Amino acid sequence: MFGTKNRLVGLDIGSKAIKAAEIVESKKGFALAKFGMVDLPQGLIEDGAIKDPEAVAELIRGLFKTYGIKNRSVAISIGGYSVIVKKISVQTATEAQLHDTIHFEAEQYIPFDINDVNLDFQILGENENNPNQMNVLLVAAKKEMVNDYVNLAEMAGLDPKIIDVDAFALQNVFQMNYEPASEENIALIDIGASKTSLNILKGENSVFMRDVSLGCGQINQKIASLVSCNADEAEAIKFGEGGDKISAEDLSEIISSVVTDWCTEIRRALDFFYSTYPDDQIKRIILSGGGGNIHELRQLLAVETSAEVSTINPFQRFFLDGAKFDTEYLEKIAPQASICMGLATRKVDDK
């Protein structure tokens, strides 16, 4: 899987930070070879849109140089409202036949002009209700966004081999580390700076996906408006580094109110899933992203959803050389590294 020739660096370009990871096969199994992260100044990337490509490319070049990442072949991912993922049913056909008809099929489901999107699909198997039909996972991404990310990678001197979807990268690393039971329903919830992705799995297949515009940036905004500080200072205060600028009670109240809003939105999305799959109870929720480490979220979400809630460790099955890596640091930022590690599991020319 991780032969030198096919190896890719996973490059996760978020709105708050950029992460890069490289995985190799060693005598001790799959091992983390490189990992690095750099914070992004406010406003360079907003809601997935790259506002200053040259500044972001410069940060990516610096990240690769600082952490000694020589491989220039990368897997990157996109998400948000410019990406549509839908499970559809179509007349049973071969993959080659579906290639010829997928544009026609997709037009019924995609809310964008079909000429403005890149399409891909994965055949999932026979439709459970109609033997003459098959289930297909349809993915559409706006060409403009794909081109922006490809151009950014190339501007940074990299060769983008794969454009993935954030939710699928997360799914890949989860399945590699945890091997869920074939009929188990699991919700993967990634809470980033400005976007939260929900991906519900039944065994190995994704059956429901949704993005909502909420994230850790909301906590920073509330802190900034309360104590009149900038975004970077608000970020420090959120992690308890604000000295006497905010009381522990006020900070706790802000986190509590934002987390309550998140749980309401997540509950709403899960209710929509249950209206489509009334018999499929979700017993496990796995959190990732910057919000994955918020203890209060785990507690409240467990109560709201009657599910077991835990935080992902994308490094769980990988050998970490203690001489090369600060394992305490990796443990702390593990939820934020999930998409990056999922991208690093991809290889050249896979689907």
Short mmCIF file of C-alpha atoms in Angstrom, two decimals:
data_model
loop_
_atom_site.label_atom_id
_atom_site.label_comp_id
_atom_site.label_asym_id
_atom_site.label_seq_id
_atom_site.Cartn_x
_atom_site.Cartn_y
_atom_site.Cartn_z
CA MET A 1 0.00 0.00 0.00
CA PHE A 2 2.74 2.46 0.91
CA GLY A 3 5.39 1.46 -1.63
CA THR A 4 7.78 4.37 -2.22
CA LYS A 5 6.64 4.85 -5.82
CA ASN A 6 2.95 5.21 -4.94
CA ARG A 7 3.35 7.16 -1.72
CA LEU A 8 1.54 10.46 -1.30
CA VAL A 9 1.81 13.20 1.29
CA GLY A 10 -1.55 13.97 2.87
CA LEU A 11 -2.03 17.75 2.75
CA ASP A 12 -5.02 19.10 4.67
CA ILE A 13 -5.59 22.78 3.85
CA GLY A 14 -8.01 24.10 6.46
CA SER A 15 -9.19 27.63 7.21
CA LYS A 16 -7.25 27.71 10.52
CA ALA A 17 -4.22 25.47 9.89
CA ILE A 18 -2.42 23.43 7.24
CA LYS A 19 -1.25 19.92 8.10
CA ALA A 20 0.99 17.51 6.17
CA ALA A 21 1.62 13.81 6.89
CA GLU A 22 3.55 11.02 5.24
CA ILE A 23 3.18 7.32 6.03
CA VAL A 24 5.67 4.54 5.24
CA GLU A 25 5.71 0.78 5.62
CA SER A 26 8.31 -0.38 8.14
CA LYS A 27 9.29 -3.56 9.96
CA LYS A 28 6.92 -2.47 12.72
CA GLY A 29 3.99 -2.04 10.32
CA PHE A 30 2.70 1.24 8.99
CA ALA A 31 4.66 4.11 10.49
CA LEU A 32 4.35 7.87 10.56
CA ALA A 33 7.37 9.21 8.68
CA LYS A 34 6.62 12.94 8.68
CA PHE A 35 4.05 15.19 10.30
CA GLY A 36 3.86 18.96 10.47
CA MET A 37 1.32 21.69 11.07
CA VAL A 38 1.33 25.45 10.57
CA ASP A 39 -1.33 27.95 11.66
CA LEU A 40 -3.00 30.13 9.03
CA PRO A 41 -3.46 33.84 9.73
CA GLN A 42 -7.08 34.97 9.85
CA GLY A 43 -8.76 35.61 6.47
CA LEU A 44 -6.41 33.72 4.10
CA ILE A 45 -9.02 30.97 3.61
CA GLU A 46 -12.69 31.60 4.39
CA ASP A 47 -15.44 28.97 3.96
CA GLY A 48 -13.13 26.96 1.71
CA ALA A 49 -12.41 29.93 -0.58
CA ILE A 50 -8.71 30.80 -0.94
CA LYS A 51 -8.46 34.59 -0.55
CA ASP A 52 -4.67 34.96 -0.89
CA PRO A 53 -3.19 32.00 -2.84
CA GLU A 54 0.41 33.30 -2.84
CA ALA A 55 0.47 33.76 0.95
CA VAL A 56 -1.01 30.27 1.50
CA ALA A 57 1.42 28.71 -1.02
CA GLU A 58 4.33 30.35 0.83
CA LEU A 59 3.13 28.81 4.11
CA ILE A 60 2.87 25.36 2.46
CA ARG A 61 6.41 25.68 1.06
CA GLY A 62 7.63 26.64 4.53
CA LEU A 63 5.79 23.71 6.12
CA PHE A 64 7.45 21.17 3.77
CA LYS A 65 10.87 22.76 4.31
CA THR A 66 10.59 22.98 8.11
CA TYR A 67 9.58 19.33 8.49
CA GLY A 68 11.90 17.96 5.80
CA ILE A 69 9.15 16.59 3.54
CA LYS A 70 10.86 15.83 0.22
CA ASN A 71 7.99 14.02 -1.56
CA ARG A 72 6.14 16.51 -3.79
CA SER A 73 3.23 14.20 -4.75
CA VAL A 74 0.23 15.10 -2.59
CA ALA A 75 -3.38 14.14 -1.89
CA ILE A 76 -5.57 17.12 -0.98
CA SER A 77 -9.26 17.38 -0.12
CA ILE A 78 -12.17 19.79 -0.34
CA GLY A 79 -15.52 20.09 1.43
CA GLY A 80 -18.35 22.46 2.25
CA TYR A 81 -21.18 23.63 0.04
CA SER A 82 -19.14 23.40 -3.18
CA VAL A 83 -19.18 19.61 -2.81
CA ILE A 84 -22.33 17.47 -3.11
CA VAL A 85 -22.30 13.80 -2.06
CA LYS A 86 -25.48 11.82 -2.68
CA LYS A 87 -26.47 8.17 -2.63
CA ILE A 88 -28.69 7.57 -5.69
CA SER A 89 -30.36 4.59 -7.38
CA VAL A 90 -29.91 4.00 -11.11
CA GLN A 91 -30.68 1.25 -13.62
CA THR A 92 -28.17 -1.61 -13.25
CA ALA A 93 -25.23 -1.01 -15.59
CA THR A 94 -21.51 -1.63 -15.92
CA GLU A 95 -19.06 1.02 -14.74
CA ALA A 96 -18.26 1.89 -18.39
CA GLN A 97 -21.97 2.33 -19.22
CA LEU A 98 -22.49 4.51 -16.15
CA HIS A 99 -19.57 6.71 -17.23
CA ASP A 100 -21.57 7.54 -20.37
CA THR A 101 -24.83 8.32 -18.55
CA ILE A 102 -23.70 9.78 -15.20
CA HIS A 103 -24.09 13.41 -16.37
CA PHE A 104 -27.72 12.78 -17.26
CA GLU A 105 -28.36 10.97 -13.94
CA ALA A 106 -26.55 13.65 -11.92
CA GLU A 107 -28.56 16.56 -13.36
CA GLN A 108 -31.59 15.43 -11.32
CA TYR A 109 -29.69 15.68 -8.03
CA ILE A 110 -27.11 18.46 -8.37
CA PRO A 111 -28.24 22.03 -7.57
CA PHE A 112 -25.47 23.52 -9.73
CA ASP A 113 -25.12 23.82 -13.50
CA ILE A 114 -23.84 20.38 -14.53
CA ASN A 115 -21.20 22.05 -16.75
CA ASP A 116 -19.73 23.79 -13.71
CA VAL A 117 -18.93 20.61 -11.74
CA ASN A 118 -16.51 17.68 -11.80
CA LEU A 119 -18.34 14.38 -11.30
CA ASP A 120 -17.23 11.05 -9.89
CA PHE A 121 -19.10 7.99 -8.64
CA GLN A 122 -18.70 4.70 -6.83
CA ILE A 123 -21.01 1.73 -7.45
CA LEU A 124 -22.17 0.44 -4.03
CA GLY A 125 -24.09 -2.67 -5.15
CA GLU A 126 -27.61 -3.88 -5.83
CA ASN A 127 -30.52 -1.78 -4.59
CA GLU A 128 -32.16 -3.58 -1.64
CA ASN A 129 -35.70 -2.73 -2.87
CA ASN A 130 -35.32 -3.20 -6.63
CA PRO A 131 -33.10 -5.93 -8.15
CA ASN A 132 -33.04 -4.06 -11.50
CA GLN A 133 -31.39 -1.06 -9.90
CA MET A 134 -28.10 -0.42 -8.13
CA ASN A 135 -27.00 2.08 -5.50
CA VAL A 136 -24.36 4.59 -6.54
CA LEU A 137 -22.48 7.17 -4.49
CA LEU A 138 -22.42 10.33 -6.57
CA VAL A 139 -19.88 13.09 -5.89
CA ALA A 140 -19.98 16.49 -7.55
CA ALA A 141 -17.50 19.29 -6.86
CA LYS A 142 -17.51 22.79 -8.35
CA LYS A 143 -14.77 23.01 -10.97
CA GLU A 144 -13.80 26.47 -9.75
CA MET A 145 -13.00 25.20 -6.25
CA VAL A 146 -11.14 22.12 -7.52
CA ASN A 147 -9.07 24.30 -9.87
CA ASP A 148 -8.30 26.77 -7.07
CA TYR A 149 -6.89 24.00 -4.83
CA VAL A 150 -4.96 22.35 -7.69
CA ASN A 151 -3.46 25.72 -8.65
CA LEU A 152 -2.57 26.41 -5.01
CA ALA A 153 -0.72 23.09 -4.68
CA GLU A 154 1.15 23.72 -7.94
CA MET A 155 2.00 27.28 -6.85
CA ALA A 156 3.59 25.72 -3.75
CA GLY A 157 5.73 23.50 -6.00
CA LEU A 158 3.69 20.34 -5.39
CA ASP A 159 2.14 17.74 -7.70
CA PRO A 160 -1.50 17.06 -6.69
CA LYS A 161 -2.30 13.45 -7.65
CA ILE A 162 -5.65 13.07 -5.85
CA ILE A 163 -8.46 15.47 -4.93
CA ASP A 164 -10.48 13.79 -2.17
CA VAL A 165 -13.49 14.88 -0.11
CA ASP A 166 -12.87 15.78 3.56
CA ALA A 167 -15.52 13.35 4.82
CA PHE A 168 -14.10 10.42 2.80
CA ALA A 169 -10.55 11.10 4.03
CA LEU A 170 -11.88 10.96 7.59
CA GLN A 171 -13.80 7.77 6.83
CA ASN A 172 -10.66 6.11 5.42
CA VAL A 173 -8.53 6.82 8.47
CA PHE A 174 -11.32 5.79 10.84
CA GLN A 175 -11.82 2.43 9.12
CA MET A 176 -8.08 1.80 9.00
CA ASN A 177 -7.70 2.42 12.74
CA TYR A 178 -10.92 0.98 14.15
CA GLU A 179 -12.33 -1.76 11.80
CA PRO A 180 -16.07 -1.26 12.57
CA ALA A 181 -18.53 -4.19 12.47
CA SER A 182 -20.24 -4.74 9.09
CA GLU A 183 -23.74 -3.67 10.17
CA GLU A 184 -22.78 -1.09 12.79
CA ASN A 185 -24.10 2.47 12.33
CA ILE A 186 -21.48 5.06 13.26
CA ALA A 187 -21.59 8.84 12.92
CA LEU A 188 -18.29 10.57 12.13
CA ILE A 189 -18.49 14.25 13.04
CA ASP A 190 -15.63 16.58 12.15
CA ILE A 191 -15.82 20.03 13.80
CA GLY A 192 -13.40 22.43 12.17
CA ALA A 193 -12.94 26.19 12.48
CA SER A 194 -15.92 27.17 10.33
CA LYS A 195 -17.49 23.92 9.09
CA THR A 196 -18.84 20.72 10.64
CA SER A 197 -19.14 17.57 8.52
CA LEU A 198 -21.41 14.66 9.44
CA ASN A 199 -20.86 11.30 7.76
CA ILE A 200 -22.97 8.32 8.84
CA LEU A 201 -21.54 4.90 8.04
CA LYS A 202 -23.32 1.58 7.85
CA GLY A 203 -20.45 -0.87 8.00
CA GLU A 204 -18.00 0.32 5.32
CA ASN A 205 -20.49 2.39 3.31
CA SER A 206 -21.41 6.03 3.75
CA VAL A 207 -25.23 6.29 3.79
CA PHE A 208 -25.77 9.92 4.85
CA MET A 209 -23.63 13.04 4.64
CA ARG A 210 -24.21 16.65 5.59
CA ASP A 211 -22.13 19.82 6.14
CA VAL A 212 -23.26 22.63 8.43
CA SER A 213 -21.75 26.11 8.84
CA LEU A 214 -20.69 25.97 12.45
CA GLY A 215 -17.35 25.44 14.12
CA CYS A 216 -14.77 26.46 16.69
CA GLY A 217 -14.52 29.94 15.20
CA GLN A 218 -17.87 30.70 16.86
CA ILE A 219 -16.26 30.38 20.29
CA ASN A 220 -13.49 32.79 19.23
CA GLN A 221 -16.03 35.31 17.90
CA LYS A 222 -17.96 35.33 21.17
CA ILE A 223 -14.75 35.73 23.19
CA ALA A 224 -13.57 38.57 20.91
CA SER A 225 -16.86 40.44 21.21
CA LEU A 226 -16.91 40.07 25.02
CA VAL A 227 -13.35 41.22 25.74
CA SER A 228 -12.70 43.34 22.58
CA CYS A 229 -9.66 41.44 21.30
CA ASN A 230 -8.46 40.15 17.91
CA ALA A 231 -8.92 36.61 16.57
CA ASP A 232 -5.46 35.37 17.61
CA GLU A 233 -5.91 36.64 21.18
CA ALA A 234 -9.36 35.02 21.32
CA GLU A 235 -7.81 31.70 20.25
CA ALA A 236 -5.27 31.93 23.10
CA ILE A 237 -8.01 32.82 25.61
CA LYS A 238 -10.06 29.81 24.45
CA PHE A 239 -7.18 27.55 25.49
CA GLY A 240 -6.86 29.22 28.89
CA GLU A 241 -3.94 31.49 27.98
CA GLY A 242 -5.80 34.76 28.42
CA GLY A 243 -4.55 35.69 31.88
CA ASP A 244 -7.15 37.86 33.55
CA LYS A 245 -8.90 39.06 30.37
CA ILE A 246 -11.90 36.80 30.95
CA SER A 247 -13.24 34.99 34.01
CA ALA A 248 -13.41 31.20 34.06
CA GLU A 249 -17.20 31.49 34.47
CA ASP A 250 -17.61 33.69 31.38
CA LEU A 251 -15.40 31.40 29.27
CA SER A 252 -17.31 28.34 30.47
CA GLU A 253 -20.62 30.06 29.64
CA ILE A 254 -19.46 30.91 26.09
CA ILE A 255 -18.25 27.36 25.41
CA SER A 256 -21.45 25.93 26.89
CA SER A 257 -23.74 28.11 24.74
CA VAL A 258 -21.85 27.34 21.51
CA VAL A 259 -21.68 23.60 22.26
CA THR A 260 -25.43 23.58 22.96
CA ASP A 261 -26.03 25.12 19.52
CA TRP A 262 -23.78 22.50 17.92
CA CYS A 263 -25.68 19.68 19.62
CA THR A 264 -29.01 21.11 18.42
CA GLU A 265 -27.77 21.18 14.81
CA ILE A 266 -26.25 17.70 15.03
CA ARG A 267 -29.45 16.35 16.59
CA ARG A 268 -31.44 17.93 13.72
CA ALA A 269 -29.22 16.24 11.11
CA LEU A 270 -29.51 12.88 12.91
CA ASP A 271 -33.31 13.22 13.05
CA PHE A 272 -33.30 13.71 9.28
CA PHE A 273 -31.26 10.52 8.95
CA TYR A 274 -33.70 8.64 11.20
CA SER A 275 -36.64 9.81 9.05
CA THR A 276 -34.99 8.01 6.10
CA TYR A 277 -33.61 5.03 8.06
CA PRO A 278 -36.03 4.59 11.01
CA ASP A 279 -34.64 1.18 12.01
CA ASP A 280 -30.95 2.14 12.02
CA GLN A 281 -29.99 3.31 15.50
CA ILE A 282 -26.66 5.14 15.82
CA LYS A 283 -24.85 3.72 18.83
CA ARG A 284 -21.44 5.37 18.34
CA ILE A 285 -20.36 8.91 17.50
CA ILE A 286 -16.69 9.62 16.73
CA LEU A 287 -15.55 13.25 16.92
CA SER A 288 -12.63 14.84 15.09
CA GLY A 289 -11.38 18.32 14.23
CA GLY A 290 -10.63 21.11 16.69
CA GLY A 291 -13.97 20.55 18.44
CA GLY A 292 -13.15 16.90 19.14
CA ASN A 293 -11.20 17.78 22.28
CA ILE A 294 -13.99 19.77 23.95
CA HIS A 295 -15.03 17.66 26.93
CA GLU A 296 -18.37 19.42 27.38
CA LEU A 297 -19.36 18.60 23.78
CA ARG A 298 -18.72 14.90 24.31
CA GLN A 299 -20.82 14.89 27.48
CA LEU A 300 -23.77 16.86 26.10
CA LEU A 301 -23.82 15.03 22.76
CA ALA A 302 -23.91 11.65 24.55
CA VAL A 303 -26.97 12.79 26.51
CA GLU A 304 -28.69 14.36 23.47
CA THR A 305 -28.19 11.36 21.16
CA SER A 306 -28.15 8.40 23.60
CA ALA A 307 -24.94 7.28 21.88
CA GLU A 308 -21.41 6.53 23.02
CA VAL A 309 -19.30 9.57 22.10
CA SER A 310 -15.51 9.44 21.77
CA THR A 311 -12.70 11.31 20.01
CA ILE A 312 -10.75 9.75 17.15
CA ASN A 313 -7.07 8.89 17.36
CA PRO A 314 -5.88 8.70 13.72
CA PHE A 315 -2.41 7.54 14.88
CA GLN A 316 -3.75 4.51 16.79
CA ARG A 317 -2.57 1.80 14.36
CA PHE A 318 0.59 3.59 13.23
CA PHE A 319 4.05 3.20 14.72
CA LEU A 320 5.29 6.50 16.15
CA ASP A 321 9.03 6.77 16.70
CA GLY A 322 9.43 8.50 20.07
CA ALA A 323 12.88 9.71 19.02
CA LYS A 324 11.42 11.56 16.00
CA PHE A 325 8.07 12.76 17.34
CA ASP A 326 6.75 14.45 20.45
CA THR A 327 4.08 11.82 21.15
CA GLU A 328 2.36 14.02 23.77
CA TYR A 329 1.95 16.74 21.17
CA LEU A 330 0.58 14.25 18.61
CA GLU A 331 -1.90 12.97 21.20
CA LYS A 332 -3.08 16.53 21.85
CA ILE A 333 -3.61 17.47 18.19
CA ALA A 334 -4.76 13.98 17.06
CA PRO A 335 -8.39 15.01 16.31
CA GLN A 336 -7.15 17.85 14.05
CA ALA A 337 -4.77 15.50 12.20
CA SER A 338 -7.51 13.06 11.13
CA ILE A 339 -8.27 14.34 7.61
CA CYS A 340 -4.56 14.80 6.93
CA MET A 341 -3.80 11.21 8.00
CA GLY A 342 -6.73 9.94 5.91
CA LEU A 343 -5.26 11.67 2.86
CA ALA A 344 -1.85 10.15 3.59
CA THR A 345 -3.38 6.65 3.35
CA ARG A 346 -4.25 7.26 -0.31
CA LYS A 347 -1.93 6.09 -3.08
CA VAL A 348 -1.34 7.15 -6.66
CA ASP A 349 -4.06 5.96 -9.08
CA ASP A 350 -6.39 4.44 -6.46
CA LYS A 351 -10.12 5.29 -6.45
#
